[in-house]
Tab-separated table of C-alpha atoms in Angstrom:
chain	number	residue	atom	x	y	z
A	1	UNK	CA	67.724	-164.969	283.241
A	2	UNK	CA	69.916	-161.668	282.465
A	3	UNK	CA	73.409	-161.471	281.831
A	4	UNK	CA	75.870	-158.817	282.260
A	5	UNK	CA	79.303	-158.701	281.448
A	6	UNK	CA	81.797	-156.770	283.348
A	7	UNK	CA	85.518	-155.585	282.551
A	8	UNK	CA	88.174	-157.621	284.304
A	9	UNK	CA	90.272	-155.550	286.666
A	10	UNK	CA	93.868	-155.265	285.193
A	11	UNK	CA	95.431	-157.353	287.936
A	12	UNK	CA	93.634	-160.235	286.181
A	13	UNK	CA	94.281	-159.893	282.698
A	14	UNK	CA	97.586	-159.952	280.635
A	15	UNK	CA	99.071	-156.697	278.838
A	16	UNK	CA	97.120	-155.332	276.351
A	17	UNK	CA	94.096	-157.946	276.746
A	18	UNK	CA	90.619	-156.886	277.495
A	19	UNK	CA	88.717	-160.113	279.253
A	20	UNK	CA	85.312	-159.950	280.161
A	21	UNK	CA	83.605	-161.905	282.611
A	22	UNK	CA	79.511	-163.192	283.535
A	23	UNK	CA	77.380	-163.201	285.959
A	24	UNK	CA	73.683	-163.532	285.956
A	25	UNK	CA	70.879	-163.001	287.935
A	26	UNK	CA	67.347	-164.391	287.954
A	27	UNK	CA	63.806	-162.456	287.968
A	28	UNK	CA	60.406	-163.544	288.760
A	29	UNK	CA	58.543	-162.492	285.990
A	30	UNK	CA	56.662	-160.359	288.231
A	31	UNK	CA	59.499	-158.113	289.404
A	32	UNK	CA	61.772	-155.506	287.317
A	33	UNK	CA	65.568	-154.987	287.653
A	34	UNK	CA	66.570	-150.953	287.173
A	35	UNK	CA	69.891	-151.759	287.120
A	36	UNK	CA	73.396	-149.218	285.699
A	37	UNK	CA	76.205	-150.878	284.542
A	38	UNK	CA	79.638	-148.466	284.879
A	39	UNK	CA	83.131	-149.503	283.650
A	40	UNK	CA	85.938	-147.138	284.629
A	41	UNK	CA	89.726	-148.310	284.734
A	42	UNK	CA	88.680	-151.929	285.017
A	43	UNK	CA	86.316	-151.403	288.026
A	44	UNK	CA	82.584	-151.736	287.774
A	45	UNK	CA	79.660	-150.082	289.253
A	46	UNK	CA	76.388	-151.178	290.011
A	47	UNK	CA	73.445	-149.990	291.683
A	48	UNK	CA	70.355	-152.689	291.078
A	49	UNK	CA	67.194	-152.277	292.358
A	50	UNK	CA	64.514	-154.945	292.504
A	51	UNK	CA	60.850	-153.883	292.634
A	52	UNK	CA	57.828	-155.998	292.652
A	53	UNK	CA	53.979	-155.037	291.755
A	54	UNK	CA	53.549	-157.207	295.234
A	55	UNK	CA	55.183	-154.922	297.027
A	56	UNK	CA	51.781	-153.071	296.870
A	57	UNK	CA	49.516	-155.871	295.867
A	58	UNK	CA	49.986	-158.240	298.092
A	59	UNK	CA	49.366	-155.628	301.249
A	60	UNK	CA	46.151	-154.984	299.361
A	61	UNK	CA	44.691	-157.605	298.980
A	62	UNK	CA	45.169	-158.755	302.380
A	63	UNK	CA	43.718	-155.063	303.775
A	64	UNK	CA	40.674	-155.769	301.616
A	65	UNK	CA	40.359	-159.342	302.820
A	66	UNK	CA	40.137	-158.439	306.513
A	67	UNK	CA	37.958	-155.308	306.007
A	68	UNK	CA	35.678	-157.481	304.152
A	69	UNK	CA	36.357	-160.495	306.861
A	70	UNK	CA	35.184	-157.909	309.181
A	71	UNK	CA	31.758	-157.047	307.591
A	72	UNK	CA	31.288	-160.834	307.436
A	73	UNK	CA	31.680	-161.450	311.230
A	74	UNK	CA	29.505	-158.521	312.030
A	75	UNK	CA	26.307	-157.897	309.491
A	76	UNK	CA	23.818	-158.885	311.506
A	77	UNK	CA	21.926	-160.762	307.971
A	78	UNK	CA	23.512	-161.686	304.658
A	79	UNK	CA	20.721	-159.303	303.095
A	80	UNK	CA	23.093	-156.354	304.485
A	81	UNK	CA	26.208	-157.609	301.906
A	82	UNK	CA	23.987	-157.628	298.715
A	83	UNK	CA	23.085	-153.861	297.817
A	84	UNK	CA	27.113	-152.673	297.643
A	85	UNK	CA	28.078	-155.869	295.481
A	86	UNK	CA	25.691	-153.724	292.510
A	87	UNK	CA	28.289	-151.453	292.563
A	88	UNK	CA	31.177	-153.451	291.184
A	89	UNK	CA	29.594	-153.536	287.515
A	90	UNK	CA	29.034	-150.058	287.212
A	91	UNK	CA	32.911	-149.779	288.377
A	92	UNK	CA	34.075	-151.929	285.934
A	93	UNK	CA	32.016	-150.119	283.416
A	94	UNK	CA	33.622	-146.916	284.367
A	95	UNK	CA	37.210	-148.094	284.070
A	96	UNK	CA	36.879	-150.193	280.880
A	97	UNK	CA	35.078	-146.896	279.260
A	98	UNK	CA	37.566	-144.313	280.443
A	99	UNK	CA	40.557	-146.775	279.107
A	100	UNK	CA	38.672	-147.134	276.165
A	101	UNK	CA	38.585	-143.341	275.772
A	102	UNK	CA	42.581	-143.204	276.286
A	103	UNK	CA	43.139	-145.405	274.096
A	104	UNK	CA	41.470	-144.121	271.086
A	105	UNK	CA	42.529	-140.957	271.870
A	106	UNK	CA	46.286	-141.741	271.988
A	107	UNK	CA	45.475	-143.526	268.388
A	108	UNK	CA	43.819	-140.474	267.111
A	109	UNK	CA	46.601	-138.273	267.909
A	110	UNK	CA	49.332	-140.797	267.119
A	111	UNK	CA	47.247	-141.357	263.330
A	112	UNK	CA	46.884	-144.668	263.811
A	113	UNK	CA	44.693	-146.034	260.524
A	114	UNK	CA	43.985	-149.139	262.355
A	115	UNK	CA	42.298	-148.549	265.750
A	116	UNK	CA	41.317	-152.258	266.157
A	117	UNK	CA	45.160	-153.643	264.482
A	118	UNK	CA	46.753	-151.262	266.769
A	119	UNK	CA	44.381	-152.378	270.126
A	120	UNK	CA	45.146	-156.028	269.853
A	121	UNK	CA	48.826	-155.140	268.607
A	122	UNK	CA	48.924	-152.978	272.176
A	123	UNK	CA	47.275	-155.418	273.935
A	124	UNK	CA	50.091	-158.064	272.858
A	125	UNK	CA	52.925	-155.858	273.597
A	126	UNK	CA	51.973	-154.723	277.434
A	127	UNK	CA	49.927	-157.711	278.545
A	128	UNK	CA	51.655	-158.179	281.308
A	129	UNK	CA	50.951	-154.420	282.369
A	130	UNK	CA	47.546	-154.623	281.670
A	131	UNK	CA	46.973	-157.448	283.762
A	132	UNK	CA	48.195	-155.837	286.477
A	133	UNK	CA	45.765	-153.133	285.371
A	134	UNK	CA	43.417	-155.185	285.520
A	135	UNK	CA	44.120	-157.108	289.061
A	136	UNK	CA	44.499	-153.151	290.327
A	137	UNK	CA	40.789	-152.318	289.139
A	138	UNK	CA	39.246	-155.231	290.261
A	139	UNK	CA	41.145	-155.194	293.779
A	140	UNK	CA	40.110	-151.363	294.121
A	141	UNK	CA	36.275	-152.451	293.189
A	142	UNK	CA	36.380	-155.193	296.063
A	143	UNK	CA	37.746	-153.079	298.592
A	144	UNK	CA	35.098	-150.428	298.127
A	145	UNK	CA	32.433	-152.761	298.498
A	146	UNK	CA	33.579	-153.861	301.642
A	147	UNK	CA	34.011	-150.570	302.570
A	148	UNK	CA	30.537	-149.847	301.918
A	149	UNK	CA	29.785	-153.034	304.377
A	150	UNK	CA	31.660	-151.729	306.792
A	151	UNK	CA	30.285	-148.067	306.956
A	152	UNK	CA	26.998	-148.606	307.911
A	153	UNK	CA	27.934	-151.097	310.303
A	154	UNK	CA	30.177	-148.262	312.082
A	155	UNK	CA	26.735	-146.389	312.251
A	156	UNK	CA	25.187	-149.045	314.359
A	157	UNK	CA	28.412	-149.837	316.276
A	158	UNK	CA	29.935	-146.790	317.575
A	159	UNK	CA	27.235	-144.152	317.990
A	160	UNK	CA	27.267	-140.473	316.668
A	161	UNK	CA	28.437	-137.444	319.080
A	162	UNK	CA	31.428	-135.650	317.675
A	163	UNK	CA	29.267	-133.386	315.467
A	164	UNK	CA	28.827	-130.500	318.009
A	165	UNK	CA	32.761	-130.371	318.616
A	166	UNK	CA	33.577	-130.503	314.798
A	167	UNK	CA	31.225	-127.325	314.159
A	168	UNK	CA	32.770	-125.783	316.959
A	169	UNK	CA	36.669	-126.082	315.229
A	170	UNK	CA	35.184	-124.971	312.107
A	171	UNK	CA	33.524	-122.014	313.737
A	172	UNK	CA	37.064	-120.953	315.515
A	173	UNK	CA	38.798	-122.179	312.008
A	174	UNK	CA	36.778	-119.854	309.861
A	175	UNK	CA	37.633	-117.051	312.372
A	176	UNK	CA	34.010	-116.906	313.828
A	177	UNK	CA	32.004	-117.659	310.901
A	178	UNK	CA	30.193	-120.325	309.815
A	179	UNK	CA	31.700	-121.893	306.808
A	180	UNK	CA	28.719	-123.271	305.303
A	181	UNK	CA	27.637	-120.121	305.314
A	182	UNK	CA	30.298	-118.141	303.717
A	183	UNK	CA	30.773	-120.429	300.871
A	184	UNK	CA	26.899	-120.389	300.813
A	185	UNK	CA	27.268	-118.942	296.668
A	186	UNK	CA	29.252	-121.924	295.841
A	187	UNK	CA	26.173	-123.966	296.020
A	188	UNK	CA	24.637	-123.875	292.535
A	189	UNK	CA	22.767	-126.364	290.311
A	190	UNK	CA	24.880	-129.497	288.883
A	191	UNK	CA	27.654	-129.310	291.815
A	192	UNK	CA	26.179	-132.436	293.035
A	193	UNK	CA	27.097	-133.608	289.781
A	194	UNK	CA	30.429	-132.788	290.284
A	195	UNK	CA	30.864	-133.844	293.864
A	196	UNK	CA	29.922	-137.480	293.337
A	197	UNK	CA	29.834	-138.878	289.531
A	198	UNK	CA	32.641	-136.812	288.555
A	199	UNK	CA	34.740	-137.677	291.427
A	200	UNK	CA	34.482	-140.951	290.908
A	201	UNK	CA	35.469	-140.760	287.415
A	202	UNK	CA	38.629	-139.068	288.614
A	203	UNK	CA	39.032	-141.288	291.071
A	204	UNK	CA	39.611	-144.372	288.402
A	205	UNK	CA	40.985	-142.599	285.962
A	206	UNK	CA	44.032	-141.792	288.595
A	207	UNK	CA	43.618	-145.609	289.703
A	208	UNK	CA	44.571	-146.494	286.237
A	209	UNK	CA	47.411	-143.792	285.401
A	210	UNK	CA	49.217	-145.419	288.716
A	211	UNK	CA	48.475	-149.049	288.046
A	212	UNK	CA	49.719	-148.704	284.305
A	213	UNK	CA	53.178	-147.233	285.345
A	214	UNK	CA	56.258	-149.210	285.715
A	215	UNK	CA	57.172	-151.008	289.267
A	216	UNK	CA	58.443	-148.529	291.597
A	217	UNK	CA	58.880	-147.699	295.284
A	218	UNK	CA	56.678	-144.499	293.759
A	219	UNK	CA	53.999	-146.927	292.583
A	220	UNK	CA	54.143	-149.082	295.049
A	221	UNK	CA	53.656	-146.150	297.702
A	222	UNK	CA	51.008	-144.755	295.386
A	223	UNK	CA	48.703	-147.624	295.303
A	224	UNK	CA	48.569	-148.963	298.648
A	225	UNK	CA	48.345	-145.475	299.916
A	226	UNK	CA	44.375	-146.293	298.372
A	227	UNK	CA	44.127	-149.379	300.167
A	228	UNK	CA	45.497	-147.532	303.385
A	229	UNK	CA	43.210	-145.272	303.349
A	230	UNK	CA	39.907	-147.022	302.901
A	231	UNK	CA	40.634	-149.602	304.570
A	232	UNK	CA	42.370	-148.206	307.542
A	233	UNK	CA	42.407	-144.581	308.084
A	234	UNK	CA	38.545	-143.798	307.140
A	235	UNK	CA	37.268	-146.389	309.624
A	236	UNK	CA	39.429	-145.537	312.228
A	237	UNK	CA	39.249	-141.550	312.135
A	238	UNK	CA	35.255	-142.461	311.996
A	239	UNK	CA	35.523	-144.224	315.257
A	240	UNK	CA	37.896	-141.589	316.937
A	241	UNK	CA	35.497	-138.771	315.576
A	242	UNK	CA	31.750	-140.203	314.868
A	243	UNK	CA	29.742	-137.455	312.885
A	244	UNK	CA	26.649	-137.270	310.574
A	245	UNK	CA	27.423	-133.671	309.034
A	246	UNK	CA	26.022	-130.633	309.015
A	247	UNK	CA	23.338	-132.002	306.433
A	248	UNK	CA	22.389	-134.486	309.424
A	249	UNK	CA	23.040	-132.250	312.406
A	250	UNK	CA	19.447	-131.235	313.121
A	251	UNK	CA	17.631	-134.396	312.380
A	252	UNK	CA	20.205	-135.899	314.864
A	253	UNK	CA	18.594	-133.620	317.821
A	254	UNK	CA	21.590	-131.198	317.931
A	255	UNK	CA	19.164	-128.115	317.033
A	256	UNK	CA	18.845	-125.393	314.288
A	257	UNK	CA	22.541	-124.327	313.999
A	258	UNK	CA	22.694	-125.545	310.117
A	259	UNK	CA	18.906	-124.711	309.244
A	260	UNK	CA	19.418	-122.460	306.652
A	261	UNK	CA	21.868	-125.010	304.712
A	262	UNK	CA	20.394	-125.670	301.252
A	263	UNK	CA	23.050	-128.051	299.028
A	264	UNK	CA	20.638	-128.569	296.572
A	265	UNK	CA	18.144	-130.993	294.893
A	266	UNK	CA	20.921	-133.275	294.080
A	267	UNK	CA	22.388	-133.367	297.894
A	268	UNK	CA	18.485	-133.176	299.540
A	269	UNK	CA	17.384	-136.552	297.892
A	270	UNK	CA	20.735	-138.540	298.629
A	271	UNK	CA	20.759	-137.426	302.212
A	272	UNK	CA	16.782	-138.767	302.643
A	273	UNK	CA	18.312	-141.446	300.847
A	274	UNK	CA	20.498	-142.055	303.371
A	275	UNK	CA	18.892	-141.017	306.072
A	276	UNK	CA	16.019	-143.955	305.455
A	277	UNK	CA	18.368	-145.935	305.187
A	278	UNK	CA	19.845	-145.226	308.966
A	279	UNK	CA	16.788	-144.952	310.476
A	280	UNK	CA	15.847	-148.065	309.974
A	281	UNK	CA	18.634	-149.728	310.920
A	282	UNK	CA	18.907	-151.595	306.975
A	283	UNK	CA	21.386	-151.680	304.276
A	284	UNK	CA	21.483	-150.371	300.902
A	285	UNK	CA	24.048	-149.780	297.844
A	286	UNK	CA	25.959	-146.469	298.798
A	287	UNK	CA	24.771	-146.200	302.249
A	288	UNK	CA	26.520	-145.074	305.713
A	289	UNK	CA	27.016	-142.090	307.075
A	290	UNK	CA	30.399	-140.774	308.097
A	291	UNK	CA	31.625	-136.939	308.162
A	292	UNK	CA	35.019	-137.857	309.506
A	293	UNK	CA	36.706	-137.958	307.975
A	294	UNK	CA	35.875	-136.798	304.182
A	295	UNK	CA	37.045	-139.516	302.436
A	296	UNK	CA	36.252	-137.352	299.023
A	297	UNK	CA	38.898	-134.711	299.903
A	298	UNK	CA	40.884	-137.832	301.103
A	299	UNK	CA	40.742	-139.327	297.939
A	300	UNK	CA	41.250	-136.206	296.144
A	301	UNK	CA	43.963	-135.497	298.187
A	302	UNK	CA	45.383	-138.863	296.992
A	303	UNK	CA	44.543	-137.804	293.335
A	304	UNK	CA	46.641	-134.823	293.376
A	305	UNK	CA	49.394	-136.843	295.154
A	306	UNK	CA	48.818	-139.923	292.141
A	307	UNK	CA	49.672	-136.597	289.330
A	308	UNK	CA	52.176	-135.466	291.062
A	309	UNK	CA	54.447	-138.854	291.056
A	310	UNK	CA	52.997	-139.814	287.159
A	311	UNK	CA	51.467	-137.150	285.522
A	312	UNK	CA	53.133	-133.307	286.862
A	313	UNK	CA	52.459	-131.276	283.861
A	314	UNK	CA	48.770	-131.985	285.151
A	315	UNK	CA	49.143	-131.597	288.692
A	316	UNK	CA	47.393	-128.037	288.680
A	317	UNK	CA	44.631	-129.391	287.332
A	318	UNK	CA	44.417	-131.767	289.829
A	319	UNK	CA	44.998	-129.363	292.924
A	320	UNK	CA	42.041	-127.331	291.157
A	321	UNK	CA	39.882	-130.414	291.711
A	322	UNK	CA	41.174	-130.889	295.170
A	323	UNK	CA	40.243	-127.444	296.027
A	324	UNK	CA	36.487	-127.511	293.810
A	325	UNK	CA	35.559	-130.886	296.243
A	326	UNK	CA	36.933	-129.559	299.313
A	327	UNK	CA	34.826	-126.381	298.695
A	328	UNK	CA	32.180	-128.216	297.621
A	329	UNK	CA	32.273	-130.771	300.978
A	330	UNK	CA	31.318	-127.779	302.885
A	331	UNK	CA	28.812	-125.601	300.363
A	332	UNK	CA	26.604	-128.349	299.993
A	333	UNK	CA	26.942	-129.735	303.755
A	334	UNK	CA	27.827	-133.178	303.685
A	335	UNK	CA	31.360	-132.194	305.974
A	336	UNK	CA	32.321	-129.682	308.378
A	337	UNK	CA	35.787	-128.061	307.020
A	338	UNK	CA	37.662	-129.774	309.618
A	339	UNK	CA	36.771	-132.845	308.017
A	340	UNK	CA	39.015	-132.217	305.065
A	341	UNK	CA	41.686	-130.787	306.190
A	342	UNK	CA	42.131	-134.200	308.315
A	343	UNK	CA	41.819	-136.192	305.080
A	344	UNK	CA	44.175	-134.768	303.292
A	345	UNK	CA	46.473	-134.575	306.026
A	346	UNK	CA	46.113	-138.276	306.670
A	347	UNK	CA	46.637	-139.224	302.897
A	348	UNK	CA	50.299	-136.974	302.820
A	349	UNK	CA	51.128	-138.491	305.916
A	350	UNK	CA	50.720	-141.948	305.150
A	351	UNK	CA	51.882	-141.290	300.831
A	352	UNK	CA	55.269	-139.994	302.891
A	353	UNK	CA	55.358	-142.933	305.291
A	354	UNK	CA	55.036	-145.323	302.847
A	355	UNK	CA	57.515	-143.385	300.423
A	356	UNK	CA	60.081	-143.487	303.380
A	357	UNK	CA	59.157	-147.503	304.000
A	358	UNK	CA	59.695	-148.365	300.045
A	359	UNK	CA	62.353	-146.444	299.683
A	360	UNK	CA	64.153	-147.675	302.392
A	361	UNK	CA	63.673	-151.108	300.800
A	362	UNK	CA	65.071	-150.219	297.596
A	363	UNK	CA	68.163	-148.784	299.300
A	364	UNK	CA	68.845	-152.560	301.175
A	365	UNK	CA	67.777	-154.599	297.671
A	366	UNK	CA	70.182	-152.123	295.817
A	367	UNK	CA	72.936	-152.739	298.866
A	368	UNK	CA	72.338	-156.383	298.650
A	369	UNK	CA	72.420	-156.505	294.817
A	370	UNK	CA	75.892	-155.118	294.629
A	371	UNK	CA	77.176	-157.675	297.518
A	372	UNK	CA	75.628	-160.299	295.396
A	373	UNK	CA	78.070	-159.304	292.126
A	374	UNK	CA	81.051	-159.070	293.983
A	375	UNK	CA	80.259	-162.698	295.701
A	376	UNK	CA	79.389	-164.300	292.370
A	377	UNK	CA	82.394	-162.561	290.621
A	378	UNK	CA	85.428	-161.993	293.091
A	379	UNK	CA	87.540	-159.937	290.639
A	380	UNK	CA	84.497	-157.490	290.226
A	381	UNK	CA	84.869	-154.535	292.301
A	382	UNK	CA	82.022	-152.368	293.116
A	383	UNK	CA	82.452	-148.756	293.411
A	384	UNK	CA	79.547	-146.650	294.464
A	385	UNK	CA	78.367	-143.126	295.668
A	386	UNK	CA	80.414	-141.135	292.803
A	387	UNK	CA	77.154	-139.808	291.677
A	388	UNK	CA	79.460	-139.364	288.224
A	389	UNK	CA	79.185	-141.695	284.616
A	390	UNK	CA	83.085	-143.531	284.685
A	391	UNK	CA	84.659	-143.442	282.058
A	392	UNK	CA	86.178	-147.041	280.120
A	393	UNK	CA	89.727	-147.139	281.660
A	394	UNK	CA	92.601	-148.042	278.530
């Protein structure tokens, strides 16, 4: 419970008396109140904003519930659901390590004598932040596994035949030129590296910056923005668009176009990887194929958009990674061009929908926050829209 007090208008209070009068308004423990109190001349303003971690957490939980319901109702045997769950320890890992690293760099820069004092003394102070935190990680971990239940299942359910059309854009996109082939010098030893460990590193450290910052109709857009598009956009675009990649094109019986394409060691063993994998018709941790769209420019895309809301001194940094995995999508020929440039598109247009949908909601909580005070409190008068700080009438 959280009590303001409010000047009494002067039509209500004798001469020369200042009165103040209470109301108070009650929080779930969950939510947080942004909330600015002006006095001016004995009139109050308030605008009051309510916003809830469920706001995004809640919506993602379901999404990850009926992707995963999905996988359930389809995988032909229960053997198909057991390679991807070996990939929630190693996320776990990940995050808990690259926290860990935060935090003891913050405490080296900050001189903190006592690393450990100062981690449980942290850990008191925001444990209600790092729960959510926590909830975020594990939610993200469980949605990408049944992600990866429900990509190769799309392999066996909707059958491959866009690839010929998406080399074609790229063709008339790169002005007659292959693009694979003019970015042919980008493909050099330890990319591969880059393209998948590194990216996912990125990936959770941005998972983390978002989940640690206060409730917001930023945050919330933020976050389920990631649930959006795994769960959603990269299975449907898949469907609309079904393509191997240029990696793929020749072993699926489209010919030669792509036979010079060399992406490396790194790239050459994953794709027989997956390739096995397909051709078989069998499961296995990481497997599917999907070109469209590229859900690591996605994602990166969604990185860059994760900066620019919590971290904008860094948000070059993170357009230069945009732009290294984008490259990088097409030099080593796991995605035609076009597959990117959907991604990304799709993860703006959906971070600006859901902007647009929270912030609307923030607008009617604010609207029915000030109706509240003026109910609870008739002789409070609510003045809004001055944009300007009032000053304490005499």
């Amino acid at each position: 419970m959280i009590a303001f007090q409010f000047e009494r208008p002067a039509c209500q209070r004798k001469h020369g008396e200042t009165c103040l009068s209470f109301f108070f308004i009650n929080l779930n423990f969950t939510e947080s109140l942004y909330l600015i109190l002006f006095i001016n001349s004995g009139q109050s303003v308030i605008t009051g904003v309510a916003m809830s971690e469920r706001d995004w957490l809640i919506p993602g939980v379901a999404l990850t519930f009926l992707m995963g319901s999905m996988a359930l109702l389809v995988m032909p045997s229960v053997s198909g659901l057991l390679p991807a769950l070996s990939i929630l320890p190693a996320w776990i890992a990940a995050a808990a390590l690259i926290a860990g690293l935060y935090g003891f760099a913050w405490m080296m820069l900050h001189g903190i004598a006592q690393p450990l004092l100062g981690t449980v003394r942290f850990a008191r102070e925001h444990k209600g932040r790092l729960l959510i935190v926590a909830s975020a990680i594990l939610l993200a971990g469980l949605n990408m596994i049944a992600f990866m239940w429900v990509k190769p299942l799309l392999n066996y359910l909707v059958p491959f035949w866009a690839d010929p059309l998406l080399a074609s854009w790229d063709r008339i996109l790169f002005l007659g030129h292959e693009p694979w082939q003019v970015l042919d010098w980008f493909s050099f030893p330890a990319m591969g590296m880059v393209y998948h460990p590194v990216w996912f590193l990125v990936m959770i450290d941005s998972l983390l910056m978002a989940a640690f910052a206060p409730a917001s109709p930023g945050k919330s857009a933020v976050l389920l923005n990631y649930f959006v598009l795994w769960s959603v956009i990269g299975p449907l675009i898949h469907c609309l668009l079904p393509a191997a990649g240029p990696i793929f094109y020749e072993r699926m019986g489209y010919g030669s176009r792509f036979g010079g394409l060399d992406g490396g060691a790194e790239a050459t063993a994953v794709a027989n990887y997956l390739w096995s994998i397909y051709a078989s018709e069998s499961f296995g941790a990481g497997s599917g194929i999907s070109a469209m769209p590229s859900m690591h420019v996605t994602i990166s895309s969604w990185v860059v958009l994760a900066f620019y809301m919590f971290a904008r001194p860094w948000l070059p940094l993170a357009l230069v990674f945009w732009l290294l995995i984008f490259l990088l999508s097409i030099s080593l020929g796991w995605h035609y061009a076009v597959d990117g440039l959907v991604g990304a598109v799709a993860a703006a247009a959906c971070h600006l929908a859901l902007m647009g949908i929270f912030r609307m909601r923030m607008e009617g909580n604010s609207a029915a926050a000030k109706g509240a005070s003026v109910r609870a409190n008739p002789c409070l008068s609510v003045q809004a829209g001055s944009g300007e700080l009032p000053r304490l009438g005499s």
